Structure formats: structure tokens, C-alpha cells
Short mmCIF file of N, CA and C in Angstrom, two decimals:
data_model
loop_
_atom_site.label_atom_id
_atom_site.label_comp_id
_atom_site.label_asym_id
_atom_site.label_seq_id
_atom_site.Cartn_x
_atom_site.Cartn_y
_atom_site.Cartn_z
N UNK T 1 -9.53 -2.21 -8.69
CA UNK T 1 -8.57 -2.63 -7.67
C UNK T 1 -7.14 -2.22 -8.09
N UNK T 2 -6.34 -1.87 -7.16
CA UNK T 2 -4.97 -1.50 -7.34
C UNK T 2 -4.12 -2.58 -6.67
N UNK T 3 -3.23 -3.12 -7.46
CA UNK T 3 -2.24 -4.09 -6.83
C UNK T 3 -0.85 -3.60 -7.10
N UNK T 4 -0.04 -3.46 -5.91
CA UNK T 4 1.17 -3.00 -6.10
C UNK T 4 2.20 -3.82 -5.28
N UNK T 5 3.40 -3.86 -5.68
CA UNK T 5 4.57 -4.57 -5.04
C UNK T 5 5.29 -3.50 -4.26
N UNK T 6 5.25 -3.68 -2.87
CA UNK T 6 5.90 -2.71 -2.06
C UNK T 6 7.25 -3.26 -1.70
N UNK T 7 8.28 -2.44 -2.01
CA UNK T 7 9.62 -2.89 -1.74
C UNK T 7 10.02 -2.61 -0.25
N UNK T 8 10.78 -3.53 0.32
CA UNK T 8 11.29 -3.47 1.71
C UNK T 8 10.24 -3.65 2.78
N UNK T 9 9.06 -4.06 2.37
CA UNK T 9 7.97 -4.35 3.40
C UNK T 9 8.15 -5.80 3.82
N UNK T 10 8.77 -6.03 4.95
CA UNK T 10 9.11 -7.38 5.37
C UNK T 10 8.55 -7.90 6.68
N UNK T 11 7.88 -7.04 7.35
CA UNK T 11 7.33 -7.44 8.68
C UNK T 11 6.03 -6.78 9.00
N UNK T 12 5.39 -7.20 10.07
CA UNK T 12 4.13 -6.63 10.51
C UNK T 12 4.20 -5.15 10.78
N UNK T 13 5.25 -4.70 11.33
CA UNK T 13 5.47 -3.24 11.55
C UNK T 13 5.52 -2.43 10.24
N UNK T 14 6.21 -3.02 9.27
CA UNK T 14 6.27 -2.40 7.94
C UNK T 14 4.83 -2.34 7.31
N UNK T 15 4.14 -3.42 7.45
CA UNK T 15 2.74 -3.44 6.87
C UNK T 15 1.89 -2.45 7.55
N UNK T 16 2.03 -2.33 8.90
CA UNK T 16 1.22 -1.30 9.57
C UNK T 16 1.51 0.07 9.10
N UNK T 17 2.73 0.34 8.91
CA UNK T 17 3.19 1.65 8.45
C UNK T 17 2.59 1.94 7.02
N UNK T 18 2.64 0.97 6.12
CA UNK T 18 2.10 1.11 4.81
C UNK T 18 0.59 1.27 4.86
N UNK T 19 -0.08 0.44 5.68
CA UNK T 19 -1.46 0.52 5.82
C UNK T 19 -1.94 1.93 6.32
N UNK T 20 -1.26 2.46 7.28
CA UNK T 20 -1.51 3.83 7.82
C UNK T 20 -1.36 4.86 6.76
N UNK T 21 -0.22 4.74 6.02
CA UNK T 21 0.04 5.75 4.96
C UNK T 21 -1.05 5.74 3.92
N UNK T 22 -1.42 4.55 3.50
CA UNK T 22 -2.54 4.50 2.45
C UNK T 22 -3.89 4.97 2.96
N UNK T 23 -4.14 4.66 4.26
CA UNK T 23 -5.41 5.07 4.82
C UNK T 23 -5.56 6.56 4.88
N UNK T 24 -4.41 7.30 4.92
CA UNK T 24 -4.50 8.79 4.95
C UNK T 24 -5.05 9.32 3.61
N UNK T 25 -4.61 8.69 2.51
CA UNK T 25 -5.06 9.12 1.18
C UNK T 25 -6.31 8.42 0.58
N UNK T 26 -6.64 7.29 1.24
CA UNK T 26 -7.72 6.51 0.82
C UNK T 26 -8.49 5.89 2.00
N UNK T 27 -9.10 6.73 2.85
CA UNK T 27 -9.70 6.28 4.13
C UNK T 27 -10.84 5.20 4.04
N UNK T 28 -11.51 5.24 2.95
CA UNK T 28 -12.67 4.28 2.78
C UNK T 28 -12.26 3.06 2.05
N UNK T 29 -11.03 2.98 1.57
CA UNK T 29 -10.63 1.77 0.75
C UNK T 29 -10.30 0.59 1.67
N UNK T 30 -10.55 -0.60 1.09
CA UNK T 30 -10.28 -1.83 1.83
C UNK T 30 -8.90 -2.34 1.30
N UNK T 31 -8.01 -2.67 2.26
CA UNK T 31 -6.67 -3.09 1.99
C UNK T 31 -6.41 -4.49 2.36
N UNK T 32 -5.53 -5.14 1.57
CA UNK T 32 -5.13 -6.51 1.88
C UNK T 32 -3.59 -6.51 1.58
N UNK T 33 -2.79 -6.91 2.63
CA UNK T 33 -1.38 -6.94 2.55
C UNK T 33 -0.83 -8.32 2.68
N UNK T 34 0.06 -8.74 1.79
CA UNK T 34 0.71 -10.08 1.94
C UNK T 34 2.16 -9.77 2.18
N UNK T 35 2.61 -9.91 3.39
CA UNK T 35 3.97 -9.56 3.83
C UNK T 35 4.97 -10.45 3.02
N UNK T 36 4.67 -11.78 2.89
CA UNK T 36 5.61 -12.75 2.25
C UNK T 36 5.93 -12.33 0.83
N UNK T 37 5.01 -11.74 0.10
CA UNK T 37 5.21 -11.38 -1.27
C UNK T 37 5.46 -9.89 -1.45
N UNK T 38 5.17 -9.14 -0.36
CA UNK T 38 5.25 -7.66 -0.49
C UNK T 38 4.17 -7.02 -1.34
N UNK T 39 3.05 -7.75 -1.37
CA UNK T 39 1.88 -7.25 -2.18
C UNK T 39 0.88 -6.47 -1.42
N UNK T 40 0.52 -5.39 -1.99
CA UNK T 40 -0.64 -4.53 -1.37
C UNK T 40 -1.75 -4.51 -2.44
N UNK T 41 -2.91 -4.82 -2.01
CA UNK T 41 -4.14 -4.69 -2.84
C UNK T 41 -5.09 -3.63 -2.23
N UNK T 42 -5.51 -2.74 -3.02
CA UNK T 42 -6.46 -1.65 -2.52
C UNK T 42 -7.68 -1.72 -3.32
N UNK T 43 -8.83 -1.81 -2.62
CA UNK T 43 -10.14 -1.87 -3.34
C UNK T 43 -10.96 -0.73 -2.79
N UNK T 44 -11.78 -0.11 -3.71
CA UNK T 44 -12.57 0.95 -3.27
C UNK T 44 -12.09 2.31 -3.88
N UNK T 45 -12.54 3.36 -3.30
CA UNK T 45 -12.15 4.69 -3.65
C UNK T 45 -10.69 4.98 -3.40
N UNK T 46 -9.77 4.82 -4.41
CA UNK T 46 -8.41 5.07 -4.22
C UNK T 46 -7.76 5.45 -5.60
N UNK T 47 -7.00 6.55 -5.55
CA UNK T 47 -6.25 6.94 -6.73
C UNK T 47 -4.82 6.34 -6.65
N UNK T 48 -4.45 5.61 -7.70
CA UNK T 48 -3.16 4.90 -7.70
C UNK T 48 -2.03 5.85 -7.50
N UNK T 49 -2.00 6.96 -8.15
CA UNK T 49 -0.81 7.89 -8.00
C UNK T 49 -0.73 8.36 -6.58
N UNK T 50 -1.78 8.67 -5.90
CA UNK T 50 -1.89 9.14 -4.49
C UNK T 50 -1.38 7.99 -3.59
N UNK T 51 -1.80 6.78 -3.85
CA UNK T 51 -1.41 5.62 -3.02
C UNK T 51 0.10 5.41 -3.16
N UNK T 52 0.59 5.43 -4.38
CA UNK T 52 2.02 5.26 -4.60
C UNK T 52 2.84 6.32 -3.79
N UNK T 53 2.34 7.58 -3.91
CA UNK T 53 3.06 8.67 -3.29
C UNK T 53 3.04 8.53 -1.77
N UNK T 54 1.98 8.06 -1.25
CA UNK T 54 1.87 7.84 0.23
C UNK T 54 2.82 6.77 0.67
N UNK T 55 2.91 5.76 -0.11
CA UNK T 55 3.88 4.63 0.31
C UNK T 55 5.27 5.11 0.28
N UNK T 56 5.61 5.88 -0.80
CA UNK T 56 6.99 6.44 -0.92
C UNK T 56 7.27 7.44 0.14
N UNK T 57 6.32 8.22 0.55
CA UNK T 57 6.57 9.18 1.69
C UNK T 57 6.82 8.42 2.97
N UNK T 58 6.22 7.22 3.13
CA UNK T 58 6.49 6.38 4.30
C UNK T 58 7.84 5.72 4.32
N UNK T 59 8.53 5.78 3.21
CA UNK T 59 9.84 5.25 3.17
C UNK T 59 9.99 3.98 2.39
N UNK T 60 8.99 3.55 1.64
CA UNK T 60 9.02 2.28 0.88
C UNK T 60 9.04 2.59 -0.55
N UNK T 61 9.55 1.67 -1.29
CA UNK T 61 9.56 1.72 -2.83
C UNK T 61 8.30 1.01 -3.33
N UNK T 62 7.89 1.42 -4.52
CA UNK T 62 6.74 0.72 -5.24
C UNK T 62 7.28 0.25 -6.57
N UNK T 63 7.15 -0.99 -6.81
CA UNK T 63 7.52 -1.60 -8.11
C UNK T 63 6.32 -1.74 -9.03
#
């Protein structure tokens, strides 16, 4: 499981953007997003470096 803190993810639209970005690099992974804490959890076939890069390409930071 990958757990990341996504910076500037503050609303449902932001979460949808992050979810779509991660789905491009890990289409079979299961995602859980907590907007209140900015937390993203990814389970399944996913490479952390590719997930981080996808989130950053979408305009968000990863802590």
C-alpha cells in the first residue's frame, strides 16, 4: 500500500483530478482519498514513483 499526503487537495474536484491522474498510471489499483487530511492511499499494482509523478503533473504537491 502507498500512502501519500497530497498538498493543495482541498475539494471534491481536486480529489477527482488526483484520482484520474493516478488511474492513468495505475488503472487496476484501488484508491481511497480523504480530502480533510489530504491523504491518498493506493492499493494494488502501483509504482510509488509513477504515482507521485502523475500527481505532480496534475498540479499538486506530494509530501
